[in-house]
mmCIF file of C-alpha atoms in Angstrom:
data_model
loop_
_atom_site.group_PDB
_atom_site.id
_atom_site.type_symbol
_atom_site.label_atom_id
_atom_site.label_comp_id
_atom_site.label_asym_id
_atom_site.label_seq_id
_atom_site.Cartn_x
_atom_site.Cartn_y
_atom_site.Cartn_z
ATOM 1 C CA MET A 1 13.522 27.581 -17.707
ATOM 2 C CA ASN A 2 11.500 30.762 -17.754
ATOM 3 C CA TYR A 3 10.503 31.458 -14.142
ATOM 4 C CA THR A 4 9.966 35.022 -12.947
ATOM 5 C CA LEU A 5 11.101 36.931 -9.886
ATOM 6 C CA HIS A 6 7.427 37.085 -8.890
ATOM 7 C CA GLN A 7 7.232 33.278 -8.907
ATOM 8 C CA LEU A 8 10.423 33.009 -6.871
ATOM 9 C CA HIS A 9 8.999 35.428 -4.316
ATOM 10 C CA ILE A 10 5.736 33.492 -4.049
ATOM 11 C CA PHE A 11 7.425 30.102 -3.754
ATOM 12 C CA LEU A 12 9.819 31.390 -1.093
ATOM 13 C CA LYS A 13 6.868 32.630 0.973
ATOM 14 C CA ILE A 14 5.075 29.275 0.572
ATOM 15 C CA ALA A 15 8.233 27.497 1.724
ATOM 16 C CA GLU A 16 8.510 29.774 4.755
ATOM 17 C CA LEU A 17 4.878 29.428 5.846
ATOM 18 C CA LYS A 18 4.175 25.858 4.643
ATOM 19 C CA SER A 19 0.761 27.015 3.490
ATOM 20 C CA ILE A 20 -0.723 28.472 0.315
ATOM 21 C CA THR A 21 -3.455 30.187 2.323
ATOM 22 C CA LYS A 22 -1.015 31.856 4.727
ATOM 23 C CA ALA A 23 1.284 32.810 1.855
ATOM 24 C CA SER A 24 -1.589 34.454 -0.018
ATOM 25 C CA GLU A 25 -2.515 36.442 3.106
ATOM 26 C CA ALA A 26 1.081 37.522 3.698
ATOM 27 C CA LEU A 27 1.507 38.578 0.073
ATOM 28 C CA HIS A 28 -1.943 40.209 -0.133
ATOM 29 C CA LEU A 29 -2.873 37.994 -3.078
ATOM 30 C CA THR A 30 -5.848 35.712 -3.629
ATOM 31 C CA GLN A 31 -5.368 32.023 -2.900
ATOM 32 C CA PRO A 32 -6.152 31.009 -6.527
ATOM 33 C CA ALA A 33 -3.525 33.483 -7.800
ATOM 34 C CA VAL A 34 -0.878 31.962 -5.528
ATOM 35 C CA SER A 35 -1.889 28.423 -6.496
ATOM 36 C CA ILE A 36 -1.627 29.249 -10.213
ATOM 37 C CA GLN A 37 1.829 30.785 -9.788
ATOM 38 C CA LEU A 38 2.984 27.763 -7.781
ATOM 39 C CA LYS A 39 1.739 25.409 -10.535
ATOM 40 C CA ASN A 40 3.429 27.458 -13.260
ATOM 41 C CA PHE A 41 6.662 27.444 -11.260
ATOM 42 C CA GLN A 42 6.419 23.694 -10.529
ATOM 43 C CA ASP A 43 5.839 22.905 -14.224
ATOM 44 C CA GLN A 44 9.385 24.061 -14.959
ATOM 45 C CA PHE A 45 10.899 21.275 -12.826
ATOM 46 C CA GLN A 46 10.801 17.522 -13.293
ATOM 47 C CA ILE A 47 11.090 16.957 -9.533
ATOM 48 C CA SER A 48 8.291 17.857 -7.120
ATOM 49 C CA LEU A 49 8.749 21.003 -5.034
ATOM 50 C CA THR A 50 5.846 20.281 -2.679
ATOM 51 C CA GLU A 51 3.722 17.392 -1.520
ATOM 52 C CA VAL A 52 0.434 17.162 0.348
ATOM 53 C CA VAL A 53 0.062 14.585 3.137
ATOM 54 C CA GLY A 54 -3.435 14.546 4.547
ATOM 55 C CA ARG A 55 -4.349 18.209 4.292
ATOM 56 C CA GLN A 56 -0.898 19.534 5.170
ATOM 57 C CA LEU A 57 1.449 21.031 2.577
ATOM 58 C CA TYR A 58 5.101 19.986 2.848
ATOM 59 C CA ILE A 59 8.138 21.251 0.973
ATOM 60 C CA THR A 60 10.273 18.447 -0.461
ATOM 61 C CA ASP A 61 14.040 18.357 0.041
ATOM 62 C CA PHE A 62 14.434 19.497 -3.554
ATOM 63 C CA GLY A 63 11.889 22.236 -2.922
ATOM 64 C CA MET A 64 13.897 23.491 0.058
ATOM 65 C CA GLU A 65 17.015 23.649 -2.121
ATOM 66 C CA ILE A 66 15.089 25.732 -4.662
ATOM 67 C CA ALA A 67 13.737 27.957 -1.869
ATOM 68 C CA HIS A 68 17.289 28.646 -0.610
ATOM 69 C CA ALA A 69 18.385 29.447 -4.161
ATOM 70 C CA ALA A 70 15.354 31.721 -4.629
ATOM 71 C CA GLU A 71 16.216 33.610 -1.450
ATOM 72 C CA LYS A 72 19.770 34.198 -2.669
ATOM 73 C CA ILE A 73 18.547 35.395 -6.073
ATOM 74 C CA LEU A 74 16.027 37.795 -4.538
ATOM 75 C CA ASN A 75 18.624 39.127 -2.113
ATOM 76 C CA GLN A 76 20.953 39.804 -5.032
ATOM 77 C CA VAL A 77 18.174 41.632 -6.879
ATOM 78 C CA HIS A 78 17.596 43.798 -3.805
ATOM 79 C CA ALA A 79 21.331 44.402 -3.542
ATOM 80 C CA ILE A 80 21.498 45.585 -7.164
ATOM 81 C CA ASN A 81 18.627 47.999 -6.568
ATOM 82 C CA TYR A 82 20.155 49.328 -3.360
ATOM 83 C CA LYS A 83 23.618 49.749 -4.877
ATOM 84 C CA THR A 84 22.119 51.719 -7.749
ATOM 85 C CA LEU A 85 20.395 54.065 -5.334
ATOM 86 C CA ALA A 86 23.472 54.335 -3.115
ATOM 87 C CA TYR A 87 25.541 55.303 -6.165
ATOM 88 C CA LYS A 88 23.059 58.113 -6.723
ATOM 89 C CA GLY A 89 23.555 59.266 -3.126
ATOM 90 C CA GLN A 90 20.235 57.976 -1.749
ATOM 91 C CA LEU A 91 19.776 56.010 1.468
ATOM 92 C CA SER A 92 18.676 52.539 0.405
ATOM 93 C CA GLY A 93 17.940 49.150 1.892
ATOM 94 C CA ARG A 94 15.188 47.375 3.769
ATOM 95 C CA LEU A 95 13.597 48.325 7.090
ATOM 96 C CA LYS A 96 11.940 45.345 8.766
ATOM 97 C CA LEU A 97 9.578 45.571 11.712
ATOM 98 C CA SER A 98 7.281 43.252 13.624
ATOM 99 C CA VAL A 99 4.332 44.933 15.303
ATOM 100 C CA VAL A 100 1.727 43.636 17.767
ATOM 101 C CA SER A 101 -1.778 43.872 16.348
ATOM 102 C CA THR A 102 -2.903 47.039 18.147
ATOM 103 C CA GLY A 103 0.359 48.653 17.065
ATOM 104 C CA LYS A 104 -1.047 48.978 13.555
ATOM 105 C CA TYR A 105 -2.859 52.074 14.813
ATOM 106 C CA VAL A 106 0.461 53.583 15.955
ATOM 107 C CA MET A 107 3.437 52.522 13.881
ATOM 108 C CA PRO A 108 2.449 53.856 10.429
ATOM 109 C CA TYR A 109 2.471 57.430 11.748
ATOM 110 C CA PHE A 110 6.050 56.992 12.950
ATOM 111 C CA LEU A 111 7.078 55.682 9.515
ATOM 112 C CA SER A 112 5.268 57.868 6.997
ATOM 113 C CA ASP A 113 7.585 60.897 6.824
ATOM 114 C CA PHE A 114 10.714 58.739 7.032
ATOM 115 C CA MET A 115 9.608 56.681 4.038
ATOM 116 C CA LYS A 116 8.694 59.813 2.065
ATOM 117 C CA GLN A 117 12.135 61.297 2.756
ATOM 118 C CA ASN A 118 13.911 58.087 1.689
ATOM 119 C CA GLU A 119 12.300 56.657 -1.426
ATOM 120 C CA GLY A 120 15.072 54.085 -1.833
ATOM 121 C CA ILE A 121 13.997 52.203 1.299
ATOM 122 C CA ASP A 122 11.692 49.196 1.153
ATOM 123 C CA LEU A 123 9.484 48.673 4.201
ATOM 124 C CA PHE A 124 8.438 45.294 5.589
ATOM 125 C CA MET A 125 6.036 45.435 8.545
ATOM 126 C CA ASP A 126 4.506 42.253 9.934
ATOM 127 C CA VAL A 127 1.425 42.857 12.103
ATOM 128 C CA THR A 128 0.867 39.789 14.258
ATOM 129 C CA ASN A 129 0.394 38.521 17.817
ATOM 130 C CA LYS A 130 2.798 39.217 20.671
ATOM 131 C CA SER A 131 4.359 35.740 20.683
ATOM 132 C CA ARG A 132 5.218 35.934 16.997
ATOM 133 C CA VAL A 133 6.595 39.466 17.382
ATOM 134 C CA ILE A 134 9.024 38.342 20.083
ATOM 135 C CA GLU A 135 9.933 35.226 18.094
ATOM 136 C CA SER A 136 10.755 37.222 14.962
ATOM 137 C CA LEU A 137 12.953 39.554 17.003
ATOM 138 C CA GLU A 138 14.704 36.674 18.749
ATOM 139 C CA MET A 139 15.302 34.886 15.418
ATOM 140 C CA ASN A 140 16.848 38.074 13.967
ATOM 141 C CA GLU A 141 14.185 38.249 11.255
ATOM 142 C CA VAL A 142 13.483 41.958 11.828
ATOM 143 C CA ASP A 143 15.311 45.133 12.824
ATOM 144 C CA PHE A 144 12.762 46.367 15.348
ATOM 145 C CA ALA A 145 9.665 45.211 17.218
ATOM 146 C CA LEU A 146 6.841 47.343 18.607
ATOM 147 C CA VAL A 147 5.479 46.095 21.940
ATOM 148 C CA SER A 148 3.526 47.464 24.879
ATOM 149 C CA VAL A 149 4.874 44.869 27.318
ATOM 150 C CA LEU A 150 8.647 44.432 27.358
ATOM 151 C CA PRO A 151 9.933 40.844 27.054
ATOM 152 C CA LYS A 152 11.690 39.498 30.141
ATOM 153 C CA LYS A 153 14.073 36.983 28.575
ATOM 154 C CA LEU A 154 15.729 39.076 25.859
ATOM 155 C CA LYS A 155 18.534 41.595 26.091
ATOM 156 C CA PHE A 156 17.441 44.612 24.108
ATOM 157 C CA HIS A 157 17.671 48.341 23.611
ATOM 158 C CA LYS A 158 14.490 50.397 23.501
ATOM 159 C CA VAL A 159 13.001 53.715 22.449
ATOM 160 C CA GLU A 160 9.846 54.893 24.188
ATOM 161 C CA LEU A 161 7.273 56.021 21.644
ATOM 162 C CA MET A 162 4.028 56.969 23.395
ATOM 163 C CA GLN A 163 1.459 56.010 26.002
ATOM 164 C CA ASN A 164 -1.049 53.223 25.481
ATOM 165 C CA LYS A 165 -4.237 53.650 27.536
ATOM 166 C CA LEU A 166 -6.855 50.928 27.991
ATOM 167 C CA TYR A 167 -10.447 51.785 28.942
ATOM 168 C CA PHE A 168 -13.650 49.885 29.641
ATOM 169 C CA ILE A 169 -15.628 50.127 26.394
ATOM 170 C CA ALA A 170 -19.266 49.486 25.604
ATOM 171 C CA SER A 171 -21.617 50.074 22.706
ATOM 172 C CA SER A 172 -23.345 53.438 22.852
ATOM 173 C CA GLY A 173 -26.613 51.542 22.563
ATOM 174 C CA LEU A 174 -25.989 49.879 25.927
ATOM 175 C CA LYS A 175 -27.867 51.818 28.614
ATOM 176 C CA LEU A 176 -26.071 51.622 31.932
ATOM 177 C CA LYS A 177 -27.633 52.465 35.278
ATOM 178 C CA GLN A 178 -26.045 55.396 37.058
ATOM 179 C CA ASN A 179 -25.588 53.454 40.309
ATOM 180 C CA LEU A 180 -24.025 50.406 38.663
ATOM 181 C CA THR A 181 -20.949 49.354 40.675
ATOM 182 C CA LYS A 182 -17.631 48.343 39.180
ATOM 183 C CA LYS A 183 -18.248 44.777 40.357
ATOM 184 C CA ASN A 184 -21.690 44.702 38.699
ATOM 185 C CA LEU A 185 -20.236 46.108 35.497
ATOM 186 C CA PHE A 186 -17.703 43.304 35.084
ATOM 187 C CA GLU A 187 -19.956 40.517 36.328
ATOM 188 C CA LYS A 188 -23.293 41.416 34.706
ATOM 189 C CA PHE A 189 -22.262 41.968 31.083
ATOM 190 C CA PRO A 190 -20.479 39.436 28.827
ATOM 191 C CA LEU A 191 -16.800 40.326 28.622
ATOM 192 C CA ILE A 192 -14.952 40.090 25.325
ATOM 193 C CA TYR A 193 -11.313 38.982 25.557
ATOM 194 C CA ARG A 194 -8.374 38.906 23.186
ATOM 195 C CA GLU A 195 -6.621 35.570 22.675
ATOM 196 C CA GLN A 196 -4.249 34.018 25.230
ATOM 197 C CA GLY A 197 -0.850 35.752 25.202
ATOM 198 C CA SER A 198 -2.216 39.120 24.111
ATOM 199 C CA ALA A 199 -0.810 42.032 26.112
ATOM 200 C CA THR A 200 -4.277 43.612 26.205
ATOM 201 C CA ARG A 201 -5.781 40.413 27.598
ATOM 202 C CA ASN A 202 -3.030 40.090 30.203
ATOM 203 C CA ALA A 203 -3.656 43.657 31.375
ATOM 204 C CA MET A 204 -7.417 43.054 31.564
ATOM 205 C CA GLU A 205 -7.061 39.772 33.471
ATOM 206 C CA THR A 206 -4.608 41.345 35.919
ATOM 207 C CA PHE A 207 -7.107 44.134 36.628
ATOM 208 C CA ILE A 208 -9.979 41.652 37.129
ATOM 209 C CA THR A 209 -7.916 39.409 39.431
ATOM 210 C CA LYS A 210 -6.625 42.364 41.446
ATOM 211 C CA ASN A 211 -10.202 43.489 42.092
ATOM 212 C CA GLY A 212 -11.543 39.999 42.854
ATOM 213 C CA PHE A 213 -14.197 39.994 40.121
ATOM 214 C CA SER A 214 -15.769 36.838 38.737
ATOM 215 C CA VAL A 215 -16.677 36.984 35.049
ATOM 216 C CA THR A 216 -19.869 35.097 34.272
ATOM 217 C CA LYS A 217 -19.528 34.906 30.491
ATOM 218 C CA LYS A 218 -16.466 35.194 28.259
ATOM 219 C CA ILE A 219 -16.121 35.693 24.532
ATOM 220 C CA GLU A 220 -12.638 35.222 23.051
ATOM 221 C CA LEU A 221 -11.588 36.776 19.738
ATOM 222 C CA THR A 222 -8.222 36.821 18.014
ATOM 223 C CA SER A 223 -7.787 40.445 16.971
ATOM 224 C CA ASN A 224 -8.408 43.920 18.326
ATOM 225 C CA GLU A 225 -10.538 44.723 15.283
ATOM 226 C CA ALA A 226 -12.729 41.679 15.913
ATOM 227 C CA VAL A 227 -13.207 42.694 19.555
ATOM 228 C CA LYS A 228 -14.201 46.203 18.488
ATOM 229 C CA GLN A 229 -16.770 44.912 16.000
ATOM 230 C CA ALA A 230 -18.212 42.570 18.629
ATOM 231 C CA VAL A 231 -18.613 45.432 21.112
ATOM 232 C CA LEU A 232 -20.216 47.577 18.400
ATOM 233 C CA ALA A 233 -22.670 44.757 17.679
ATOM 234 C CA GLY A 234 -23.655 44.580 21.347
ATOM 235 C CA LEU A 235 -22.173 41.146 22.083
ATOM 236 C CA GLY A 236 -20.546 42.451 25.234
ATOM 237 C CA CYS A 237 -18.068 44.904 26.714
ATOM 238 C CA SER A 238 -14.287 44.897 26.774
ATOM 239 C CA VAL A 239 -11.155 46.676 27.926
ATOM 240 C CA MET A 240 -9.562 48.154 24.810
ATOM 241 C CA PRO A 241 -6.752 50.507 23.781
ATOM 242 C CA LEU A 242 -8.039 54.007 23.137
ATOM 243 C CA ILE A 243 -5.799 54.270 20.066
ATOM 244 C CA GLY A 244 -7.940 51.799 18.096
ATOM 245 C CA ILE A 245 -11.398 53.308 18.622
ATOM 246 C CA ARG A 246 -11.001 56.966 17.657
ATOM 247 C CA ASN A 247 -13.589 57.035 14.867
ATOM 248 C CA GLU A 248 -16.117 55.006 16.835
ATOM 249 C CA LEU A 249 -15.885 57.425 19.765
ATOM 250 C CA LYS A 250 -16.088 60.422 17.462
ATOM 251 C CA ASN A 251 -19.180 58.975 15.773
ATOM 252 C CA LYS A 252 -20.673 58.084 19.179
ATOM 253 C CA GLU A 253 -20.888 54.405 18.301
ATOM 254 C CA LEU A 254 -18.852 53.414 21.357
ATOM 255 C CA GLN A 255 -18.714 54.851 24.853
ATOM 256 C CA ILE A 256 -15.981 54.915 27.482
ATOM 257 C CA VAL A 257 -17.443 53.734 30.788
ATOM 258 C CA PRO A 258 -15.745 55.442 33.756
ATOM 259 C CA VAL A 259 -14.276 52.786 36.034
ATOM 260 C CA LYS A 260 -12.122 53.499 39.075
ATOM 261 C CA GLY A 261 -8.650 52.083 38.465
ATOM 262 C CA LEU A 262 -8.882 52.552 34.713
ATOM 263 C CA PRO A 263 -7.366 53.426 32.329
ATOM 264 C CA ILE A 264 -4.578 50.886 32.453
ATOM 265 C CA ASN A 265 -1.465 52.717 31.316
ATOM 266 C CA THR A 266 1.329 51.065 29.358
ATOM 267 C CA ILE A 267 3.983 52.401 27.000
ATOM 268 C CA TRP A 268 4.589 51.564 23.369
ATOM 269 C CA HIS A 269 8.285 50.749 22.953
ATOM 270 C CA LEU A 270 10.310 50.094 19.833
ATOM 271 C CA ILE A 271 12.900 47.493 20.787
ATOM 272 C CA TRP A 272 15.866 45.773 19.131
ATOM 273 C CA LEU A 273 18.367 43.149 20.241
ATOM 274 C CA LYS A 274 21.536 44.373 21.917
ATOM 275 C CA SER A 275 23.455 41.912 19.756
ATOM 276 C CA LYS A 276 21.890 43.274 16.557
ATOM 277 C CA ASN A 277 24.261 44.933 14.095
ATOM 278 C CA LEU A 278 21.891 47.612 12.809
ATOM 279 C CA SER A 279 22.033 48.513 9.125
ATOM 280 C CA PRO A 280 22.544 52.116 7.954
ATOM 281 C CA VAL A 281 18.804 52.229 7.233
ATOM 282 C CA ALA A 282 17.906 51.102 10.763
ATOM 283 C CA LEU A 283 20.344 53.589 12.305
ATOM 284 C CA ALA A 284 18.917 56.376 10.163
ATOM 285 C CA TYR A 285 15.435 55.445 11.344
ATOM 286 C CA LEU A 286 16.490 55.681 14.986
ATOM 287 C CA ASP A 287 17.912 59.148 14.316
ATOM 288 C CA PHE A 288 14.616 60.106 12.680
ATOM 289 C CA LEU A 289 12.606 58.874 15.671
ATOM 290 C CA ASN A 290 14.763 60.715 18.190
ATOM 291 C CA SER A 291 14.371 63.994 16.335
ATOM 292 C CA GLU A 292 10.736 63.737 15.168
ATOM 293 C CA LYS A 293 8.943 61.619 17.791
ATOM 294 C CA ALA A 294 7.582 64.517 19.838
ATOM 295 C CA THR A 295 6.301 66.318 16.750
ATOM 296 C CA ILE A 296 4.537 63.190 15.461
ATOM 297 C CA ILE A 297 2.824 62.574 18.806
ATOM 298 C CA ASN A 298 1.682 66.185 18.997
ATOM 299 C CA GLN A 299 0.378 66.274 15.420
ATOM 300 C CA LYS A 300 -1.148 62.797 15.124
ATOM 301 C CA PHE A 301 -2.177 61.726 18.625
ATOM 302 C CA ALA A 302 -3.161 64.870 20.531
ATOM 303 C CA TRP A 303 -6.796 63.938 19.852
ATOM 304 C CA GLY A 304 -6.532 61.338 22.614
ATOM 305 C CA GLU A 305 -6.497 64.040 25.270
ATOM 306 C CA ASP A 306 -10.168 64.714 24.499
ATOM 307 C CA PHE A 307 -11.105 61.246 25.743
ATOM 308 C CA TYR A 308 -8.685 60.746 28.634
ATOM 309 C CA LEU A 309 -10.736 60.362 31.774
ATOM 310 C CA LYS A 310 -9.282 61.348 35.127
#
C-alpha cells in the first residue's frame, strides 16, 4: 500500500461528515479534488470503504475501521511534531475552537498575536451555527466555544471578551421619511432574518414581540454575510451586529437607522466545560487572553465607538 497522510486526512473527514461536498468545504478543497483522493485511497483496498444508497454516502463497517486507524495514525503524527517542538522548548499542540458565524469578525483578532508568539501550535477553528457550536462543546470536540448567548443546560467556565451590539440596518439607498415611527419601520419594509436558532434572530424576534410589531414580509437567510448582502441589494432591512458591517458603514453603503430600544446589547463569551481537562496550550491561551484582552479591544475594536448611537 502507498497511501499518503493527505489521503488519510481526507478520508477521515469524509467519514466524519458522511459527505464529499461537506468534506471539501471543511478542508477548503474542491469537490473533484476530494473525490479523486478518495478514489486513489479506495483503489488500495479490495473491500469497499464507502457505498452510495440513493444519493446518500455511507461509510461501510470496513471503512469505519480504516477511519479509526487513520485517526490514530494522524494523532501519532501530530504527537511526533509536538514532541519535537517541546524538546526544543516551544509550546506545541492543537488549539480547537468552535465559533458562531458572526464570531468570525471577532475571534481572529484574539488569536493572531498568540499564534505568532507560538509557532508550534496548530489552530482549528470551526465557524458554524449556534446549535453546532454547543454540540461540539458538549461532545468535547473543542477546547473553547465563542457565543453571544450562554447555553442554559451546560456547566461551563467563561471569559468575557467584548460587547456585541445589534442595530437596525438598511441600505444607504433606502430613503426613510423623518417622521417614520418605529412600528412603521418594522411593518412597512421586508425584514431579513437569520435562520432558526441563531442568537441574532432570537434577539430580533424578542425585540419585535416585546414591542407588539407584526412583520408583513420575512426573508430568511442562513448566514450573517448573506443577510448583509441582501440588505445591500435592497431586499429589505435587518437587525445586525455592528461588528460585521464596519466597511459597509465606512463606505456609506449601509446606514444605521436610529430606533428607540436599540441597540440590543449582548456579550461575546469564550466558554469551556467545567469538566474539561484543558491542555497546556489551552491554559496558555487563557493566560494570554487575561493579559492582552483589553489591549486587543482598544487597538482593534475602538472604531465601533464612532457608530454607537445613544
